[in-house]
Short mmCIF file of C-alpha atoms and ligand atoms in Angstrom, two decimals:
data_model
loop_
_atom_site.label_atom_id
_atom_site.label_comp_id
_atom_site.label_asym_id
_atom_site.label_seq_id
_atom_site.Cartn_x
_atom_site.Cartn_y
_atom_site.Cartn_z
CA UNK C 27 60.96 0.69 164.29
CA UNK C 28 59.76 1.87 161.15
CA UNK C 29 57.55 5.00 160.60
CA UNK C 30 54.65 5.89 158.16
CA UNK C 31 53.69 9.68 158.46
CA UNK C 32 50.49 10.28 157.56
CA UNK C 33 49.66 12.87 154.59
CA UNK C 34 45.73 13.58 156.68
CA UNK C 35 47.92 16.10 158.60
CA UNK C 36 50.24 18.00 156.30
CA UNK C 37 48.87 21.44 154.87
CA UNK C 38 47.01 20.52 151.66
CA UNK C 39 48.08 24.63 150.76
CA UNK C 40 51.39 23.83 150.48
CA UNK C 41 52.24 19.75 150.14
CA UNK C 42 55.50 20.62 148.45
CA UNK C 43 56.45 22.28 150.86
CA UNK C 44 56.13 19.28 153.09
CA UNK C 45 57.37 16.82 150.91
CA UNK C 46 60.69 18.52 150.81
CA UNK C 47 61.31 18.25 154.47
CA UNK C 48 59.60 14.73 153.99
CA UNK C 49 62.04 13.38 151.68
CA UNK C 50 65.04 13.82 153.44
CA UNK C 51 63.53 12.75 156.79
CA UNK C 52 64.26 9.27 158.26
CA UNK C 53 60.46 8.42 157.69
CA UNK C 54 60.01 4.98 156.03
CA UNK C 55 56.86 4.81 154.02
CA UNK C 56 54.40 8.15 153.25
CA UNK C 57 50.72 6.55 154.26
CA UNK C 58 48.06 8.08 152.45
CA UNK C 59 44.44 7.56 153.93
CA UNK C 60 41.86 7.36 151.39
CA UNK C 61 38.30 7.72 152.63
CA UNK C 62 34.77 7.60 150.78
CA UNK C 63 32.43 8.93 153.20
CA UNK C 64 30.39 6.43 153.09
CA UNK C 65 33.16 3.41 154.77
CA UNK C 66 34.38 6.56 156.94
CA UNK C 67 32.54 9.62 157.88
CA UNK C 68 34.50 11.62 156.24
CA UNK C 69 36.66 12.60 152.63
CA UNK C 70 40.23 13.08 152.19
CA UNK C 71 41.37 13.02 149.09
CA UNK C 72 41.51 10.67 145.90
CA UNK C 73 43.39 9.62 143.27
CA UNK C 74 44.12 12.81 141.30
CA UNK C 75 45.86 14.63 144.21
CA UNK C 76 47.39 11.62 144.88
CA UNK C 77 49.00 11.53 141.39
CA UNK C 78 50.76 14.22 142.08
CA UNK C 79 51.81 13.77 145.40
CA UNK C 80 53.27 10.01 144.48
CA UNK C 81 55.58 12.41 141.78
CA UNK C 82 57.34 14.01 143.98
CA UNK C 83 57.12 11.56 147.07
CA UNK C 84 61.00 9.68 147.33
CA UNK C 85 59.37 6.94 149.70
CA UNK C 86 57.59 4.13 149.10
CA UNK C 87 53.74 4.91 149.77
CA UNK C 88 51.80 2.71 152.44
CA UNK C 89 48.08 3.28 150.93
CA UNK C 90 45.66 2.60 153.37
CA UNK C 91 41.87 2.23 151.94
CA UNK C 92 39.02 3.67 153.68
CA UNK C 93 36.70 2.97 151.29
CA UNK C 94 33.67 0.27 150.31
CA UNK C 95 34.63 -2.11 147.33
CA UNK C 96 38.41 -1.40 147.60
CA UNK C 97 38.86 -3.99 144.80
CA UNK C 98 37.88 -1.97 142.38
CA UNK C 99 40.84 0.71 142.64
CA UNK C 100 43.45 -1.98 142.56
CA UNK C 101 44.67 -0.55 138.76
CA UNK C 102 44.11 3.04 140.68
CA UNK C 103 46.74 2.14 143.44
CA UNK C 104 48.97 0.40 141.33
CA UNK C 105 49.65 3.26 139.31
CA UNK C 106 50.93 5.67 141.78
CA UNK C 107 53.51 2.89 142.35
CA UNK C 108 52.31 1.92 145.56
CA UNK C 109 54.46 -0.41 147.83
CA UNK C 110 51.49 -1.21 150.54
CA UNK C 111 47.89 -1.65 149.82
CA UNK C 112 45.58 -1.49 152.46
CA UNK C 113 42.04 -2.53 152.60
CA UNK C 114 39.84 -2.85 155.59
CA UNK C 115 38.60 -6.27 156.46
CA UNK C 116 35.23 -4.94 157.19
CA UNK C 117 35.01 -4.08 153.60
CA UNK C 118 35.88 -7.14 151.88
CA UNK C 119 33.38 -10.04 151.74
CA UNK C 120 35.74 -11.90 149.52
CA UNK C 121 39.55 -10.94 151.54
CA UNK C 122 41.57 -13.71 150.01
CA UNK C 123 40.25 -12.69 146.17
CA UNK C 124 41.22 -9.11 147.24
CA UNK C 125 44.43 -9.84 148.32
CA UNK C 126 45.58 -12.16 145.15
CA UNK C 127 44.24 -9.56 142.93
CA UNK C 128 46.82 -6.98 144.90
CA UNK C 129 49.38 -9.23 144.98
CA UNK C 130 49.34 -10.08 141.06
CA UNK C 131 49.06 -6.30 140.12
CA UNK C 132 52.90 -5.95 141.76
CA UNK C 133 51.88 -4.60 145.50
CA UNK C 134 52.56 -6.06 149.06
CA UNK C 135 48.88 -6.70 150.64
CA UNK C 136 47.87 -5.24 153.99
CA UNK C 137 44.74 -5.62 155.57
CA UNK C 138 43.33 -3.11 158.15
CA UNK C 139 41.60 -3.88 161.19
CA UNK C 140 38.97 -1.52 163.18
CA UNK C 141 39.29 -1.37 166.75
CA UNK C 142 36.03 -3.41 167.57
CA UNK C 143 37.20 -6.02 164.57
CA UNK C 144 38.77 -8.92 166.66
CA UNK C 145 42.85 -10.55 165.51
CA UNK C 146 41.06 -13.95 165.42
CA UNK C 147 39.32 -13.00 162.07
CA UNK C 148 43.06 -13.36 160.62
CA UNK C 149 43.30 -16.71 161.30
CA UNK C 150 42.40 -18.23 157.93
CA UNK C 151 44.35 -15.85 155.91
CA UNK C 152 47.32 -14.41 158.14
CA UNK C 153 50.33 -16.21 155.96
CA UNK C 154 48.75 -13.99 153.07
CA UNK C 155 49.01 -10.79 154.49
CA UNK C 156 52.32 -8.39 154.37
CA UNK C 157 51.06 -6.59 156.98
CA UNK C 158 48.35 -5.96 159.09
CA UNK C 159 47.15 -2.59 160.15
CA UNK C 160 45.87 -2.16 163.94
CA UNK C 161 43.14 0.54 164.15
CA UNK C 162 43.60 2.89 167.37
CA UNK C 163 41.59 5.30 167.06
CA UNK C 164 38.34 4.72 164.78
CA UNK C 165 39.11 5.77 161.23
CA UNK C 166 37.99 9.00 159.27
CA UNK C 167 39.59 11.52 161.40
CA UNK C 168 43.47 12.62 162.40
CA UNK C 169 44.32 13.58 165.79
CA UNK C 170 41.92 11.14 167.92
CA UNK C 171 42.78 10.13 171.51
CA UNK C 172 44.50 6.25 170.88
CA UNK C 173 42.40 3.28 171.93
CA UNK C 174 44.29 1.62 174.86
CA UNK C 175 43.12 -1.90 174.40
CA UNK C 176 45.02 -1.98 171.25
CA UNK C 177 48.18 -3.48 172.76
CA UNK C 178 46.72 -6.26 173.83
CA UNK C 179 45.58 -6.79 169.89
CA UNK C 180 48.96 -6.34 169.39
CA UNK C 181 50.61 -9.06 171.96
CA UNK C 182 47.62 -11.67 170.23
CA UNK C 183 48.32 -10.74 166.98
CA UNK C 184 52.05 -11.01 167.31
CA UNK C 185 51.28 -14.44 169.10
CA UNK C 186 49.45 -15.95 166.15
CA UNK C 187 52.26 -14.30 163.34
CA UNK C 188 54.92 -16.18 165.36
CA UNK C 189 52.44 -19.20 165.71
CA UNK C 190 52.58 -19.68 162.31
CA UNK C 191 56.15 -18.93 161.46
CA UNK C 192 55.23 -16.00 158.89
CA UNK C 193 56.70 -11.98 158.23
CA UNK C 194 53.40 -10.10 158.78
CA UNK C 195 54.33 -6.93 159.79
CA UNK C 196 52.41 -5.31 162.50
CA UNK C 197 50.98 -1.58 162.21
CA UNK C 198 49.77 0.90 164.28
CA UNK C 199 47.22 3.73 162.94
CA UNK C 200 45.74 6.47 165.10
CA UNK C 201 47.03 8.56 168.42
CA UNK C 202 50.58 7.29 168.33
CA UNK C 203 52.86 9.64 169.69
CA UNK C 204 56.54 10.08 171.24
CA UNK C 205 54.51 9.22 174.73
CA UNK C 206 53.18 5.53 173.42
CA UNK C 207 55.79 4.52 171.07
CA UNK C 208 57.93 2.36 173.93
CA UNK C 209 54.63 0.60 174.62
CA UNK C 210 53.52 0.12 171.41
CA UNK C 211 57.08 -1.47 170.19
CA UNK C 212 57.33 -3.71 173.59
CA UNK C 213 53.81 -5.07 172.63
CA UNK C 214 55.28 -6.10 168.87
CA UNK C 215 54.70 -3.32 166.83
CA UNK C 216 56.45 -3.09 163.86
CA UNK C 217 55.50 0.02 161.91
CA UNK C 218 54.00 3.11 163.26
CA UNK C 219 51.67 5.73 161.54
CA UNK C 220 51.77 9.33 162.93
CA UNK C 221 49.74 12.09 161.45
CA UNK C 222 49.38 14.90 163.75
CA UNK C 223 52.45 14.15 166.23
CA UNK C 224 54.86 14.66 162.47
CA UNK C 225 52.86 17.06 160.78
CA UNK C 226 51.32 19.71 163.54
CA UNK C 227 55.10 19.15 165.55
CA UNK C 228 57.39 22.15 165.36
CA UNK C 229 60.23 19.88 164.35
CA UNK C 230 58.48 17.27 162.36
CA UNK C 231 62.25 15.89 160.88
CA UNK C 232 63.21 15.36 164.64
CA UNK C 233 59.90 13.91 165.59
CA UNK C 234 60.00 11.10 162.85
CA UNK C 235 63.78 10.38 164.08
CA UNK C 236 62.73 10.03 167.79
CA UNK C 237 59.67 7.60 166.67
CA UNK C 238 62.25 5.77 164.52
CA UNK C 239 63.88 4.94 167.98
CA UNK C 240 61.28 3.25 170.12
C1 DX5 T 301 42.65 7.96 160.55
C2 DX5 T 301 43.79 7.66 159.64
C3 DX5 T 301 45.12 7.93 160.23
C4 DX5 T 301 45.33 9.35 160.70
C5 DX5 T 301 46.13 9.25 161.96
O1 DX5 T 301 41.49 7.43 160.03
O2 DX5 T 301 43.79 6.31 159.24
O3 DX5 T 301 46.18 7.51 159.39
O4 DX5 T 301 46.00 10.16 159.79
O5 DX5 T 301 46.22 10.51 162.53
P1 DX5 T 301 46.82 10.74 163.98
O6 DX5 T 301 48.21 10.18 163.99
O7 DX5 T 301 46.76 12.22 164.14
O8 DX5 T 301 45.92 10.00 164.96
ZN1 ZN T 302 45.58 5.58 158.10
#
Protein backbone atom coordinates (compact mmCIF):
# COMPACT_ATOMS: atom_id res chain seq x y z
CA UNK A 1 0.00 0.00 0.00
CA UNK A 2 1.17 3.31 -0.55
CA UNK A 3 0.39 6.39 1.67
CA UNK A 4 -0.24 10.16 0.97
CA UNK A 5 -0.42 12.20 4.31
CA UNK A 6 -2.26 15.01 4.02
CA UNK A 7 -0.62 18.60 4.83
CA UNK A 8 -4.79 19.95 5.90
CA UNK A 9 -3.74 18.43 9.28
CA UNK A 10 -0.19 19.34 10.20
CA UNK A 11 0.27 22.61 12.41
CA UNK A 12 0.56 25.48 9.88
CA UNK A 13 2.74 27.19 13.22
CA UNK A 14 5.32 25.00 12.82
CA UNK A 15 5.38 22.94 9.18
CA UNK A 16 9.10 22.43 9.59
CA UNK A 17 8.73 20.97 12.28
CA UNK A 18 6.56 18.40 10.62
CA UNK A 19 8.35 18.00 7.61
CA UNK A 20 11.32 16.77 9.49
CA UNK A 21 9.57 13.86 11.01
CA UNK A 22 7.84 13.70 7.46
CA UNK A 23 10.85 13.14 5.54
CA UNK A 24 12.21 10.33 7.12
CA UNK A 25 8.84 8.58 7.51
CA UNK A 26 7.85 5.66 5.22
CA UNK A 27 5.06 8.00 3.72
CA UNK A 28 5.03 7.89 -0.12
CA UNK A 29 3.73 11.07 -1.60
CA UNK A 30 2.93 14.53 0.67
CA UNK A 31 -0.84 15.43 -0.75
CA UNK A 32 -1.54 18.93 -0.57
CA UNK A 33 -5.34 19.95 -0.82
CA UNK A 34 -5.87 23.13 -2.48
CA UNK A 35 -9.32 24.65 -2.06
CA UNK A 36 -10.99 27.99 -3.46
CA UNK A 37 -13.99 28.40 -1.49
CA UNK A 38 -16.00 28.65 -3.99
CA UNK A 39 -15.44 24.53 -5.53
CA UNK A 40 -15.16 23.71 -1.61
CA UNK A 41 -16.55 25.54 1.28
CA UNK A 42 -13.66 26.29 2.55
CA UNK A 43 -9.63 27.77 2.02
CA UNK A 44 -6.50 26.07 2.71
CA UNK A 45 -3.78 27.40 1.38
CA UNK A 46 -2.23 28.40 -2.12
CA UNK A 47 0.60 28.52 -4.01
CA UNK A 48 2.97 30.76 -2.01
CA UNK A 49 2.94 28.56 1.15
CA UNK A 50 3.15 25.86 -1.00
CA UNK A 51 6.47 27.15 -2.47
CA UNK A 52 7.95 26.77 0.44
CA UNK A 53 6.71 23.74 1.70
CA UNK A 54 7.65 21.82 -1.84
CA UNK A 55 11.53 23.23 -0.67
CA UNK A 56 11.90 21.38 1.97
CA UNK A 57 9.40 18.42 1.19
CA UNK A 58 11.91 15.05 0.16
CA UNK A 59 8.68 13.30 -1.38
CA UNK A 60 7.10 13.57 -4.35
CA UNK A 61 3.86 15.84 -3.85
CA UNK A 62 0.33 14.31 -4.81
CA UNK A 63 -1.56 17.85 -5.49
CA UNK A 64 -5.03 17.43 -5.27
CA UNK A 65 -7.20 20.53 -6.74
CA UNK A 66 -10.17 21.76 -5.05
CA UNK A 67 -10.70 24.46 -7.05
CA UNK A 68 -13.00 25.81 -10.27
CA UNK A 69 -10.94 26.15 -13.60
CA UNK A 70 -8.02 23.96 -12.37
CA UNK A 71 -6.51 24.41 -15.87
CA UNK A 72 -5.43 27.48 -15.33
CA UNK A 73 -2.76 26.65 -12.47
CA UNK A 74 -1.21 23.93 -14.54
CA UNK A 75 2.29 26.32 -14.86
CA UNK A 76 1.41 26.94 -10.89
CA UNK A 77 1.64 23.11 -10.09
CA UNK A 78 4.30 22.38 -12.29
CA UNK A 79 6.59 24.53 -10.62
CA UNK A 80 6.59 23.16 -7.20
CA UNK A 81 7.71 20.00 -9.06
CA UNK A 82 4.67 18.20 -8.59
CA UNK A 83 4.54 14.37 -9.33
CA UNK A 84 0.45 14.07 -9.17
CA UNK A 85 -2.01 16.56 -10.35
CA UNK A 86 -5.35 16.31 -9.30
CA UNK A 87 -8.39 17.94 -10.61
CA UNK A 88 -11.95 17.18 -9.80
CA UNK A 89 -14.11 15.89 -12.58
CA UNK A 90 -16.91 18.04 -11.51
CA UNK A 91 -14.77 20.93 -12.42
CA UNK A 92 -13.67 20.20 -15.79
CA UNK A 93 -16.10 20.57 -18.72
CA UNK A 94 -13.31 19.79 -21.07
CA UNK A 95 -11.35 16.54 -18.81
CA UNK A 96 -9.41 15.10 -21.69
CA UNK A 97 -7.96 18.89 -22.72
CA UNK A 98 -7.14 19.13 -18.96
CA UNK A 99 -5.42 16.13 -18.69
CA UNK A 100 -3.08 16.52 -22.03
CA UNK A 101 -2.30 19.93 -20.93
CA UNK A 102 -0.95 18.16 -17.43
CA UNK A 103 0.55 15.56 -19.05
CA UNK A 104 2.68 17.81 -21.59
CA UNK A 105 3.76 20.23 -18.74
CA UNK A 106 5.85 16.94 -17.18
CA UNK A 107 3.09 15.68 -14.42
CA UNK A 108 1.21 12.29 -13.98
CA UNK A 109 -2.72 13.23 -14.30
CA UNK A 110 -5.22 12.27 -11.61
CA UNK A 111 -8.67 12.98 -11.62
CA UNK A 112 -10.82 13.23 -8.41
CA UNK A 113 -14.12 11.96 -7.93
CA UNK A 114 -16.89 13.28 -5.27
CA UNK A 115 -18.74 10.79 -3.47
CA UNK A 116 -22.17 11.37 -5.31
CA UNK A 117 -19.98 11.50 -8.82
CA UNK A 118 -20.58 7.91 -10.23
CA UNK A 119 -17.03 5.45 -11.66
CA UNK A 120 -19.04 5.14 -14.92
CA UNK A 121 -18.21 8.83 -15.84
CA UNK A 122 -14.50 7.34 -16.34
CA UNK A 123 -15.38 5.29 -18.94
CA UNK A 124 -14.37 7.40 -21.93
CA UNK A 125 -11.18 8.57 -20.52
CA UNK A 126 -9.92 5.90 -17.85
CA UNK A 127 -6.63 4.71 -20.04
CA UNK A 128 -5.70 8.55 -19.62
CA UNK A 129 -5.72 8.84 -16.12
CA UNK A 130 -2.60 7.92 -13.64
CA UNK A 131 -4.78 7.75 -11.02
CA UNK A 132 -8.03 8.30 -9.85
CA UNK A 133 -8.93 9.79 -6.55
CA UNK A 134 -12.10 8.27 -4.60
CA UNK A 135 -13.82 10.97 -2.48
CA UNK A 136 -14.93 9.58 1.12
CA UNK A 137 -15.83 12.06 2.84
CA UNK A 138 -17.11 15.31 0.87
CA UNK A 139 -14.19 17.63 0.27
CA UNK A 140 -13.26 21.01 2.07
CA UNK A 141 -12.80 19.72 5.47
CA UNK A 142 -10.15 17.15 7.39
CA UNK A 143 -11.32 14.80 9.90
CA UNK A 144 -14.94 13.82 8.41
CA UNK A 145 -16.61 10.48 9.28
CA UNK A 146 -15.65 8.16 5.79
CA UNK A 147 -18.49 7.48 3.39
CA UNK A 148 -19.10 3.66 3.51
CA UNK A 149 -20.43 3.16 0.06
CA UNK A 150 -17.08 4.03 -1.21
CA UNK A 151 -15.81 0.45 -1.44
CA UNK A 152 -18.14 -0.56 -3.58
CA UNK A 153 -16.78 2.51 -6.00
CA UNK A 154 -13.77 0.96 -5.39
CA UNK A 155 -14.55 -2.92 -6.40
CA UNK A 156 -16.35 -1.08 -9.87
CA UNK A 157 -13.69 1.04 -10.45
CA UNK A 158 -11.03 -1.58 -10.06
CA UNK A 159 -13.37 -3.77 -12.36
CA UNK A 160 -13.34 -1.37 -15.27
CA UNK A 161 -9.15 -0.52 -14.74
CA UNK A 162 -8.65 -4.30 -15.13
CA UNK A 163 -11.39 -4.31 -17.94
CA UNK A 164 -9.34 -2.36 -19.91
CA UNK A 165 -5.91 -3.67 -19.18
CA UNK A 166 -4.52 -0.15 -17.89
CA UNK A 167 -2.19 1.13 -14.47
CA UNK A 168 -4.72 3.61 -12.99
CA UNK A 169 -3.97 3.74 -9.61
CA UNK A 170 -6.76 3.83 -7.19
CA UNK A 171 -6.98 6.52 -4.23
CA UNK A 172 -8.66 6.97 -1.26
CA UNK A 173 -9.29 10.64 0.29
CA UNK A 174 -11.20 11.31 3.50
CA UNK A 175 -11.76 9.23 7.03
CA UNK A 176 -9.20 6.56 6.32
CA UNK A 177 -7.77 5.28 9.30
CA UNK A 178 -5.74 2.19 10.88
CA UNK A 179 -9.57 0.75 11.45
CA UNK A 180 -10.55 0.84 7.44
CA UNK A 181 -7.31 0.36 5.81
CA UNK A 182 -7.78 -3.79 5.49
CA UNK A 183 -11.10 -2.97 3.83
CA UNK A 184 -10.15 -0.38 1.80
CA UNK A 185 -6.96 -2.45 0.30
CA UNK A 186 -9.24 -5.81 -0.08
CA UNK A 187 -11.67 -3.61 -2.17
CA UNK A 188 -8.48 -2.48 -4.61
CA UNK A 189 -7.17 0.43 -3.17
CA UNK A 190 -4.00 1.41 -4.10
CA UNK A 191 -2.96 4.63 -2.37
CA UNK A 192 -4.33 6.00 0.77
CA UNK A 193 -4.60 9.70 1.99
CA UNK A 194 -4.65 10.27 5.80
CA UNK A 195 -4.81 13.69 7.29
CA UNK A 196 -5.90 13.61 10.77
CA UNK A 197 -5.14 9.76 11.64
CA UNK A 198 -0.93 10.98 10.68
CA UNK A 199 -1.00 14.37 11.76
CA UNK A 200 -3.33 14.64 15.16
CA UNK A 201 -1.69 10.75 16.07
CA UNK A 202 0.79 10.77 18.92
CA UNK A 203 3.16 8.71 16.82
CA UNK A 204 2.47 9.97 13.39
CA UNK A 205 6.01 8.03 11.98
CA UNK A 206 4.42 4.73 13.35
CA UNK A 207 0.99 5.51 12.09
CA UNK A 208 2.16 6.04 8.38
CA UNK A 209 4.22 2.60 8.79
CA UNK A 210 1.13 0.64 10.05
CA UNK A 211 -1.07 2.21 7.00
CA UNK A 212 1.86 1.25 4.74
CA UNK A 213 0.91 -2.40 5.80
CA UNK A 214 -2.72 -2.94 4.96
C1 LIG B 1 -10.60 16.86 2.34
C2 LIG B 1 -9.23 16.63 1.80
C3 LIG B 1 -8.49 15.53 2.48
C4 LIG B 1 -8.33 15.71 3.97
C5 LIG B 1 -8.48 14.34 4.56
O1 LIG B 1 -11.30 17.69 1.48
O2 LIG B 1 -9.26 16.31 0.43
O3 LIG B 1 -7.25 15.26 1.86
O4 LIG B 1 -7.10 16.25 4.36
O5 LIG B 1 -8.50 14.46 5.94
P1 LIG B 1 -8.85 13.23 6.88
O6 LIG B 1 -7.89 12.13 6.58
O7 LIG B 1 -8.71 13.80 8.25
O8 LIG B 1 -10.28 12.82 6.56
ZN1 LIG C 1 -7.32 15.64 -0.50
Amino acid sequence: MQVSPSLLSANFANLEGDMEWFNRSEADYLHLDVMDGVFVPNISFGFPVLKHVARICRKPLDVHLMIVQPEKFIQEVKALGAYYMNVHVEACTHLHRVLSQIREAGMHPAVTLNPSTPVCLLEDIIEDIDMVLLMSVNPGFGGQKFIPRTYDKIRQLRQLIDSRGCQTKIEIDGGVTLQNKHLLAEAGADVLVAGSAVFCAENPVQVIHELKNA
